[in-house]
Short mmCIF file of C-alpha atoms in Angstrom, two decimals:
data_model
loop_
_atom_site.label_atom_id
_atom_site.label_comp_id
_atom_site.label_asym_id
_atom_site.label_seq_id
_atom_site.Cartn_x
_atom_site.Cartn_y
_atom_site.Cartn_z
CA UNK A 1 68.08 75.13 154.73
CA UNK A 2 65.93 72.03 154.67
CA UNK A 3 62.32 71.75 155.67
CA UNK A 4 60.25 68.73 156.59
CA UNK A 5 56.76 68.48 155.21
CA UNK A 6 54.31 65.62 155.51
CA UNK A 7 52.87 63.91 152.48
CA UNK A 8 49.81 61.62 152.28
CA UNK A 9 50.19 58.35 154.10
CA UNK A 10 53.37 57.82 156.08
CA UNK A 11 55.81 59.30 153.60
CA UNK A 12 57.87 62.36 154.41
CA UNK A 13 60.28 64.44 152.33
CA UNK A 14 63.25 66.65 153.01
CA UNK A 15 63.67 69.44 150.49
CA UNK A 16 66.68 71.64 149.93
CA UNK A 17 68.02 73.71 147.08
CA UNK A 18 70.22 70.87 145.86
CA UNK A 19 68.56 67.66 147.05
CA UNK A 20 65.21 66.01 147.29
CA UNK A 21 65.37 63.02 149.64
CA UNK A 22 62.29 60.95 150.31
CA UNK A 23 62.03 58.30 153.04
CA UNK A 24 59.25 56.18 154.57
CA UNK A 25 58.77 55.65 158.30
CA UNK A 26 57.30 52.44 159.79
CA UNK A 27 53.66 52.87 160.69
CA UNK A 28 54.35 51.94 164.32
CA UNK A 29 56.63 54.93 164.82
CA UNK A 30 53.83 57.32 163.91
CA UNK A 31 51.47 55.98 166.60
CA UNK A 32 51.30 57.93 169.85
CA UNK A 33 50.03 56.83 173.32
CA UNK A 34 46.34 57.43 174.02
CA UNK A 35 45.67 60.98 175.05
CA UNK A 36 43.40 59.80 177.92
CA UNK A 37 46.00 57.57 179.63
CA UNK A 38 46.83 58.48 183.25
CA UNK A 39 50.40 59.57 183.91
CA UNK A 40 52.67 57.21 185.78
CA UNK A 41 53.36 58.20 189.42
CA UNK A 42 56.59 56.87 190.94
CA UNK A 43 55.38 57.56 194.48
CA UNK A 44 52.60 55.00 194.35
CA UNK A 45 52.95 51.70 196.12
CA UNK A 46 52.71 49.82 192.89
CA UNK A 47 56.02 48.15 192.27
CA UNK A 48 55.68 48.14 188.51
CA UNK A 49 54.59 50.71 185.97
CA UNK A 50 51.18 50.48 184.38
CA UNK A 51 50.59 47.78 181.85
CA UNK A 52 50.99 50.00 178.84
CA UNK A 53 54.45 51.08 180.02
CA UNK A 54 55.58 47.66 181.27
CA UNK A 55 58.43 46.13 179.35
CA UNK A 56 57.76 42.85 177.65
CA UNK A 57 60.78 40.56 178.07
CA UNK A 58 59.48 38.12 175.55
CA UNK A 59 61.01 38.43 172.13
CA UNK A 60 57.65 38.17 170.45
CA UNK A 61 54.20 38.89 171.67
CA UNK A 62 51.76 36.02 171.23
CA UNK A 63 50.02 37.89 168.43
CA UNK A 64 53.18 38.64 166.48
CA UNK A 65 55.15 35.37 166.97
CA UNK A 66 55.91 33.97 163.49
CA UNK A 67 54.85 30.50 162.60
CA UNK A 68 57.77 28.09 162.51
CA UNK A 69 58.39 25.90 159.52
CA UNK A 70 61.19 23.75 158.24
CA UNK A 71 62.49 26.34 155.79
CA UNK A 72 65.79 27.95 156.73
CA UNK A 73 64.98 31.40 155.34
CA UNK A 74 61.81 32.00 157.30
CA UNK A 75 63.37 35.17 158.70
CA UNK A 76 63.34 38.07 156.27
CA UNK A 77 66.63 39.82 156.05
CA UNK A 78 66.56 43.60 155.81
CA UNK A 79 69.44 45.79 154.71
CA UNK A 80 71.15 47.75 157.45
CA UNK A 81 69.94 51.30 157.90
CA UNK A 82 72.61 53.68 156.75
CA UNK A 83 73.26 57.07 158.22
CA UNK A 84 71.20 59.81 156.65
CA UNK A 85 73.12 61.70 153.98
CA UNK A 86 73.61 65.42 154.31
CA UNK A 87 72.53 67.96 151.68
CA UNK A 88 74.31 67.69 148.36
CA UNK A 89 76.17 70.82 147.30
CA UNK A 90 77.83 71.40 143.97
CA UNK A 91 81.39 72.54 144.11
CA UNK A 92 81.75 76.01 142.56
CA UNK A 93 83.20 76.14 139.07
CA UNK A 94 86.35 78.21 138.89
CA UNK A 95 87.59 80.24 135.97
CA UNK A 96 90.39 77.71 135.53
CA UNK A 97 87.86 75.03 134.61
CA UNK A 98 86.45 76.89 131.59
CA UNK A 99 87.67 79.60 129.23
CA UNK A 100 84.77 81.96 128.62
CA UNK A 101 86.54 83.95 125.89
CA UNK A 102 87.24 80.77 123.93
CA UNK A 103 83.56 79.88 124.09
CA UNK A 104 82.63 83.41 122.99
CA UNK A 105 84.95 83.19 119.99
CA UNK A 106 83.40 79.84 119.09
CA UNK A 107 79.93 81.41 119.16
CA UNK A 108 78.72 79.34 122.13
CA UNK A 109 76.98 82.26 123.75
CA UNK A 110 74.35 80.15 125.54
CA UNK A 111 77.06 78.12 127.27
CA UNK A 112 78.87 81.29 128.35
CA UNK A 113 75.69 82.69 129.89
CA UNK A 114 75.02 79.38 131.65
CA UNK A 115 78.55 79.21 133.11
CA UNK A 116 78.33 82.78 134.39
CA UNK A 117 74.97 81.96 135.97
CA UNK A 118 76.63 79.03 137.78
CA UNK A 119 79.28 81.28 139.29
CA UNK A 120 82.12 81.48 136.80
CA UNK A 121 83.66 84.95 137.03
CA UNK A 122 83.52 86.95 133.79
CA UNK A 123 85.93 89.78 133.05
CA UNK A 124 85.49 92.99 131.06
CA UNK A 125 86.30 91.39 127.70
CA UNK A 126 83.67 88.67 128.15
CA UNK A 127 80.86 91.12 128.90
CA UNK A 128 82.01 93.37 126.07
CA UNK A 129 81.87 90.44 123.63
CA UNK A 130 78.44 89.33 124.87
CA UNK A 131 76.95 92.81 124.52
CA UNK A 132 78.47 93.24 121.05
CA UNK A 133 76.97 89.90 120.04
CA UNK A 134 73.50 90.93 121.25
CA UNK A 135 73.80 94.30 119.50
CA UNK A 136 74.83 92.73 116.21
CA UNK A 137 72.05 90.13 116.17
CA UNK A 138 69.48 92.51 117.73
CA UNK A 139 68.50 89.79 120.21
CA UNK A 140 66.47 91.32 123.05
CA UNK A 141 65.93 88.12 125.06
CA UNK A 142 69.62 87.21 125.23
CA UNK A 143 70.50 90.84 125.91
CA UNK A 144 68.24 90.96 128.97
CA UNK A 145 69.98 87.87 130.40
CA UNK A 146 73.40 89.46 129.88
CA UNK A 147 72.11 92.63 131.55
CA UNK A 148 71.03 90.66 134.64
CA UNK A 149 74.43 88.98 134.87
CA UNK A 150 76.21 92.30 134.47
CA UNK A 151 74.22 93.81 137.36
CA UNK A 152 75.41 90.99 139.65
CA UNK A 153 79.04 91.38 138.60
CA UNK A 154 81.77 93.79 139.77
CA UNK A 155 81.46 95.52 136.37
CA UNK A 156 77.92 96.80 136.95
CA UNK A 157 79.00 100.47 137.13
CA UNK A 158 81.53 100.37 134.31
CA UNK A 159 80.87 103.35 132.03
CA UNK A 160 81.93 101.66 128.82
CA UNK A 161 79.90 98.50 129.44
CA UNK A 162 76.83 100.52 130.38
CA UNK A 163 77.28 102.48 127.17
CA UNK A 164 77.31 99.24 125.20
CA UNK A 165 74.23 98.17 127.13
CA UNK A 166 72.42 101.34 126.05
CA UNK A 167 73.53 100.76 122.46
CA UNK A 168 72.22 97.19 122.56
CA UNK A 169 68.78 98.27 123.77
CA UNK A 170 68.61 101.11 121.23
CA UNK A 171 69.47 98.74 118.37
CA UNK A 172 66.74 96.39 119.59
CA UNK A 173 64.20 99.21 119.75
CA UNK A 174 63.79 98.85 123.54
CA UNK A 175 64.01 102.53 124.36
CA UNK A 176 62.41 102.19 127.78
CA UNK A 177 65.16 99.83 128.93
CA UNK A 178 67.81 101.98 127.29
CA UNK A 179 66.53 105.07 129.13
CA UNK A 180 66.65 103.28 132.50
CA UNK A 181 70.32 102.40 131.98
CA UNK A 182 71.12 105.89 130.65
CA UNK A 183 69.52 107.67 133.62
CA UNK A 184 71.42 105.55 136.16
CA UNK A 185 74.83 106.22 134.61
CA UNK A 186 77.07 108.44 136.73
CA UNK A 187 79.00 109.73 133.72
CA UNK A 188 77.54 110.11 130.22
CA UNK A 189 79.19 110.87 126.93
CA UNK A 190 77.77 113.12 124.24
CA UNK A 191 77.88 110.28 121.69
CA UNK A 192 75.59 108.28 123.96
CA UNK A 193 73.10 111.17 124.04
CA UNK A 194 73.13 111.24 120.23
CA UNK A 195 72.45 107.50 120.18
CA UNK A 196 69.49 107.89 122.54
CA UNK A 197 67.89 110.73 120.54
CA UNK A 198 68.38 108.83 117.27
CA UNK A 199 66.84 105.74 118.87
CA UNK A 200 63.77 107.71 119.89
CA UNK A 201 63.47 109.07 116.35
CA UNK A 202 63.81 105.62 114.77
CA UNK A 203 61.14 104.13 117.02
CA UNK A 204 58.71 106.93 116.20
CA UNK A 205 58.97 108.67 119.58
CA UNK A 206 60.65 111.86 118.44
CA UNK A 207 58.94 113.72 121.28
CA UNK A 208 60.77 111.52 123.80
CA UNK A 209 64.08 112.40 122.13
CA UNK A 210 63.33 116.11 122.30
CA UNK A 211 62.36 115.85 125.98
CA UNK A 212 65.67 114.15 126.72
CA UNK A 213 67.57 116.86 124.85
CA UNK A 214 65.76 119.61 126.75
CA UNK A 215 66.51 117.89 130.05
CA UNK A 216 70.22 117.69 129.25
CA UNK A 217 70.27 121.27 127.99
CA UNK A 218 68.37 122.65 130.99
CA UNK A 219 70.69 121.09 133.57
CA UNK A 220 73.78 121.74 131.40
CA UNK A 221 74.83 118.12 131.68
CA UNK A 222 76.45 118.10 128.23
CA UNK A 223 77.37 120.78 125.73
CA UNK A 224 75.64 120.28 122.33
CA UNK A 225 77.78 120.26 119.21
CA UNK A 226 77.27 120.06 115.45
CA UNK A 227 76.18 116.42 115.51
CA UNK A 228 73.74 117.01 118.37
CA UNK A 229 71.49 119.21 116.27
CA UNK A 230 71.54 116.71 113.41
CA UNK A 231 69.89 114.07 115.63
CA UNK A 232 67.56 116.70 117.10
CA UNK A 233 66.35 117.59 113.59
CA UNK A 234 65.85 113.91 112.83
CA UNK A 235 63.67 113.65 115.94
CA UNK A 236 61.61 116.61 114.69
CA UNK A 237 61.26 114.95 111.29
CA UNK A 238 60.06 111.67 112.81
CA UNK A 239 57.10 113.43 114.44
CA UNK A 240 56.44 116.02 111.73
CA UNK A 241 57.27 118.92 114.10
CA UNK A 242 57.94 121.71 111.60
CA UNK A 243 57.86 124.62 114.07
CA UNK A 244 60.19 122.88 116.50
CA UNK A 245 62.53 122.00 113.65
CA UNK A 246 62.94 125.65 112.67
CA UNK A 247 63.24 126.64 116.35
CA UNK A 248 66.18 124.30 116.95
CA UNK A 249 67.76 125.35 113.65
CA UNK A 250 67.78 128.98 114.84
CA UNK A 251 68.80 127.98 118.39
CA UNK A 252 71.86 126.25 117.00
CA UNK A 253 73.03 129.44 115.29
CA UNK A 254 72.10 132.08 117.88
CA UNK A 255 72.64 130.44 121.27
CA UNK A 256 75.46 128.01 120.51
CA UNK A 257 77.14 129.84 117.63
CA UNK A 258 77.19 126.78 115.39
CA UNK A 259 77.36 127.52 111.66
CA UNK A 260 74.94 125.14 109.91
CA UNK A 261 76.36 122.93 107.20
CA UNK A 262 74.75 121.17 104.29
CA UNK A 263 73.71 118.32 106.61
CA UNK A 264 71.71 120.72 108.80
CA UNK A 265 69.90 122.25 105.82
CA UNK A 266 69.21 118.73 104.63
CA UNK A 267 67.77 117.97 108.08
CA UNK A 268 65.32 120.89 107.81
CA UNK A 269 64.29 119.72 104.31
CA UNK A 270 63.73 116.28 105.81
CA UNK A 271 61.42 117.81 108.43
CA UNK A 272 59.43 119.66 105.76
CA UNK A 273 59.38 116.77 103.29
CA UNK A 274 58.12 114.16 105.74
CA UNK A 275 55.38 116.56 106.78
CA UNK A 276 54.30 117.04 103.17
CA UNK A 277 55.32 120.73 102.93
CA UNK A 278 57.06 120.29 99.59
CA UNK A 279 56.67 123.84 98.29
CA UNK A 280 58.05 125.26 101.53
CA UNK A 281 60.94 122.81 101.30
CA UNK A 282 61.71 124.03 97.78
CA UNK A 283 61.64 127.67 98.91
CA UNK A 284 63.94 126.88 101.84
CA UNK A 285 66.30 125.13 99.46
CA UNK A 286 66.45 128.09 97.10
CA UNK A 287 67.22 130.48 99.99
CA UNK A 288 70.16 128.40 101.24
CA UNK A 289 73.35 130.49 101.55
CA UNK A 290 75.35 127.54 100.24
CA UNK A 291 75.04 125.67 96.97
CA UNK A 292 72.68 122.65 97.20
CA UNK A 293 74.43 119.38 96.64
CA UNK A 294 73.35 116.40 94.61
CA UNK A 295 72.12 114.69 97.78
CA UNK A 296 69.82 117.63 98.57
CA UNK A 297 68.11 117.47 95.17
CA UNK A 298 67.78 113.69 95.35
CA UNK A 299 66.06 114.07 98.73
CA UNK A 300 63.52 116.47 97.22
CA UNK A 301 62.90 114.06 94.32
CA UNK A 302 62.23 111.19 96.73
CA UNK A 303 59.73 113.26 98.73
CA UNK A 304 58.02 114.33 95.49
CA UNK A 305 57.61 110.66 94.53
CA UNK A 306 56.31 109.72 97.96
CA UNK A 307 53.68 112.45 97.99
CA UNK A 308 52.80 112.00 94.31
CA UNK A 309 53.91 115.47 93.14
CA UNK A 310 54.90 114.57 89.56
CA UNK A 311 55.42 118.19 88.49
CA UNK A 312 57.92 118.86 91.28
CA UNK A 313 59.64 115.58 90.57
CA UNK A 314 60.19 116.44 86.90
CA UNK A 315 61.30 119.99 87.71
CA UNK A 316 63.80 118.80 90.31
CA UNK A 317 65.04 116.13 87.93
CA UNK A 318 65.88 118.81 85.35
CA UNK A 319 67.85 120.80 87.93
CA UNK A 320 69.70 117.65 88.99
CA UNK A 321 70.69 116.92 85.40
CA UNK A 322 72.31 120.36 85.20
CA UNK A 323 74.43 119.53 88.24
CA UNK A 324 75.27 116.04 87.06
CA UNK A 325 75.67 115.85 83.29
CA UNK A 326 76.10 112.09 83.46
CA UNK A 327 72.51 111.77 84.67
CA UNK A 328 70.07 111.37 81.75
CA UNK A 329 66.35 112.00 81.91
CA UNK A 330 65.72 108.69 80.21
CA UNK A 331 67.66 106.90 82.90
CA UNK A 332 65.76 107.95 85.99
CA UNK A 333 66.53 106.68 89.45
CA UNK A 334 64.43 103.59 90.17
CA UNK A 335 61.43 104.13 92.41
CA UNK A 336 62.28 103.79 96.09
CA UNK A 337 59.92 100.84 96.39
CA UNK A 338 61.63 98.77 93.71
CA UNK A 339 63.24 95.69 95.24
CA UNK A 340 66.62 95.26 93.63
CA UNK A 341 68.18 93.11 96.34
CA UNK A 342 67.46 89.69 97.72
CA UNK A 343 64.77 90.22 100.29
CA UNK A 344 64.52 88.40 103.57
CA UNK A 345 62.90 88.83 106.96
CA UNK A 346 64.03 87.72 110.38
CA UNK A 347 61.28 86.61 112.76
CA UNK A 348 62.53 86.80 116.34
CA UNK A 349 60.77 84.48 118.78
CA UNK A 350 61.45 83.45 122.35
CA UNK A 351 65.18 82.66 122.58
CA UNK A 352 65.44 82.15 118.84
CA UNK A 353 65.51 84.03 115.56
CA UNK A 354 64.25 82.38 112.39
CA UNK A 355 65.27 83.60 108.96
CA UNK A 356 62.15 83.67 106.82
CA UNK A 357 62.59 83.32 103.08
CA UNK A 358 60.13 82.26 100.41
CA UNK A 359 61.67 78.78 100.18
CA UNK A 360 61.12 77.74 103.80
CA UNK A 361 59.00 74.62 104.46
CA UNK A 362 56.40 76.63 106.45
CA UNK A 363 55.44 78.73 103.46
CA UNK A 364 52.23 76.76 102.81
CA UNK A 365 51.03 77.27 106.39
CA UNK A 366 51.78 80.99 106.18
CA UNK A 367 49.82 81.21 102.91
CA UNK A 368 46.78 79.62 104.56
CA UNK A 369 46.99 82.02 107.49
CA UNK A 370 47.18 85.02 105.16
CA UNK A 371 44.18 83.79 103.19
CA UNK A 372 42.21 83.65 106.41
CA UNK A 373 43.27 87.17 107.35
CA UNK A 374 42.63 88.74 103.95
CA UNK A 375 38.86 88.65 104.33
CA UNK A 376 39.03 90.15 107.83
CA UNK A 377 41.39 92.86 106.61
CA UNK A 378 39.04 93.89 103.81
CA UNK A 379 36.14 94.01 106.24
CA UNK A 380 38.25 96.28 108.47
CA UNK A 381 38.79 98.72 105.60
CA UNK A 382 41.95 97.50 103.88
CA UNK A 383 42.16 98.42 100.18
CA UNK A 384 45.26 97.17 98.29
CA UNK A 385 47.39 99.97 96.83
CA UNK A 386 48.60 98.43 93.58
CA UNK A 387 50.88 101.39 92.83
CA UNK A 388 53.58 99.53 94.72
CA UNK A 389 53.56 96.67 92.21
CA UNK A 390 55.91 97.54 89.35
CA UNK A 391 55.15 94.53 87.16
CA UNK A 392 52.91 94.90 84.09
CA UNK A 393 50.10 92.57 85.21
CA UNK A 394 46.38 92.90 85.77
CA UNK A 395 44.87 94.30 88.98
CA UNK A 396 43.94 90.91 90.45
CA UNK A 397 47.49 89.65 90.02
CA UNK A 398 48.86 92.83 91.59
CA UNK A 399 46.65 92.38 94.65
CA UNK A 400 47.79 88.77 94.90
CA UNK A 401 51.44 89.85 94.73
CA UNK A 402 50.95 92.43 97.47
CA UNK A 403 49.31 89.93 99.80
CA UNK A 404 52.35 87.64 99.72
CA UNK A 405 55.08 90.18 100.43
CA UNK A 406 57.74 88.61 102.63
CA UNK A 407 57.03 90.69 105.74
CA UNK A 408 53.41 89.55 105.71
CA UNK A 409 54.46 85.92 105.31
CA UNK A 410 56.85 86.33 108.25
CA UNK A 411 54.05 87.76 110.41
CA UNK A 412 51.68 84.97 109.35
CA UNK A 413 54.25 82.34 110.32
CA UNK A 414 54.77 84.08 113.66
CA UNK A 415 51.03 84.04 114.34
CA UNK A 416 50.80 80.26 113.88
CA UNK A 417 54.03 79.40 115.70
CA UNK A 418 53.89 81.57 118.85
CA UNK A 419 51.43 81.82 121.77
CA UNK A 420 48.58 84.30 121.57
CA UNK A 421 49.31 87.95 122.45
CA UNK A 422 53.04 87.42 121.95
CA UNK A 423 54.89 90.40 120.47
CA UNK A 424 56.39 89.60 117.05
CA UNK A 425 59.63 91.25 115.87
CA UNK A 426 60.28 91.28 112.13
CA UNK A 427 63.69 92.38 110.83
CA UNK A 428 63.61 93.38 107.16
CA UNK A 429 66.62 94.19 105.00
CA UNK A 430 64.65 96.49 102.66
CA UNK A 431 62.36 99.42 103.24
CA UNK A 432 58.75 98.47 103.96
CA UNK A 433 56.38 99.50 101.16
CA UNK A 434 53.39 101.75 101.77
CA UNK A 435 50.81 99.03 101.13
CA UNK A 436 52.40 96.64 103.62
CA UNK A 437 52.58 99.48 106.13
CA UNK A 438 48.82 100.02 105.87
CA UNK A 439 48.12 96.29 105.89
CA UNK A 440 50.19 95.58 109.01
CA UNK A 441 48.44 98.40 110.88
CA UNK A 442 45.13 96.66 110.25
CA UNK A 443 46.60 93.23 111.04
CA UNK A 444 47.80 94.45 114.45
CA UNK A 445 44.26 95.45 115.34
CA UNK A 446 42.73 92.19 114.13
CA UNK A 447 45.15 89.81 115.88
CA UNK A 448 45.49 91.93 119.03
CA UNK A 449 49.29 91.84 119.05
CA UNK A 450 52.13 94.31 118.88
CA UNK A 451 53.98 93.84 115.60
CA UNK A 452 57.46 95.40 115.49
CA UNK A 453 59.00 95.72 112.03
CA UNK A 454 62.59 96.89 111.64
CA UNK A 455 63.35 97.85 108.04
CA UNK A 456 66.52 99.47 106.69
CA UNK A 457 65.33 102.90 107.84
CA UNK A 458 63.71 102.63 111.26
CA UNK A 459 61.53 100.72 113.73
CA UNK A 460 57.77 100.49 113.19
CA UNK A 461 55.74 99.57 116.29
CA UNK A 462 52.28 98.55 115.08
CA UNK A 463 49.69 98.43 117.85
CA UNK A 464 45.87 98.66 117.80
CA UNK A 465 45.78 99.76 114.16
CA UNK A 466 48.40 102.51 114.55
CA UNK A 467 52.13 102.81 113.89
CA UNK A 468 54.69 104.60 116.01
CA UNK A 469 56.01 106.50 112.97
CA UNK A 470 52.65 108.28 112.50
CA UNK A 471 53.02 107.46 108.78
CA UNK A 472 56.25 109.49 108.52
CA UNK A 473 59.10 107.26 107.40
#
């Protein structure tokens, strides 16, 4: 559909979805007869029409007759007026013109999305590959584009593709989008329910995971099994819900007749340990009807280190040595905050993901930004916790080392390279240390942004000085 709209002067334009044609009309064609002129009456005795309607047989009026001269080219030649062209339409691209799977295998995901947007039909394998790509790279922006294309395709109600769509959103930490897809599915699998509850637990919304489980249980949509209660206990642990953890542990045995295994007892210990109830966790462990495994004792040791209970740590270490004779007291397990691997962070921006290492050229700019924030952070109540620095250096050097942890450098670079109020997503291959966790909470309040950090354990959504994990991680 084309529309005609007037522009200043005598120019006019025709607009359509594919063309933009602009032409100029002669000024004389835009003039209209005077509004006060009397109409011409054929019944009058006048043998000729009024003067303003009388035809002038002369080729030129006296005022417009050109002056003659001896030059041969006194008449200006004008190109012939061609017929107005119709709207330009692009011929649709057929699947025979491009192989989407070949482009997917070559990693040209942007081109595949562009071709599908232009009308190239994509089959099941193409959408499956695109969703797997977005899940692997944890790219939320690209995933949303693929979701829109899937909704416009004949595969919009495919159960398997919708399951992969839920998985993609869960891996990206976008639980709200994942829940929308999950609720609209006609048929749901139990594994998908487990994925949703685990996603809620990892993003710090264990309560949302428990609400979903209760909804499924109330309407008898799915029958819980052994693995279901493992993810339910992890949701309880993420929110420190000790009473609910014990309630579901008993519900599993009495209502569903499921015999708890070592993993379920470990889940209850996880609930107690993250809540700081270490003595109760030790009592529960001693009352277990099955023999505690090495993994159970190592879990208790880790919680003792986190909460600073040195006596319990040493006692548990002695018991662990009895189970594992190859484990010596002099060769203790390294502290969970010790960084033994190459550390990196991924800063995800709009339609891009930048790998942030200490050797990048923007390191100097990030340092300057952190220096500017350090004073504001101290004024807001930040006190460096130097316990997380394992090197034998003085206190000032320890504070300096904490300030330049890689996740903070990644956030600083994101602050100087993205528009204000933009959400920053940091992907970290190691567990975030306690000092950085406290620092980023304060940073989120100062800069007024949501800072999402994904470490090797879970998602941390920092907003307004608080974290979604409620300091349980």
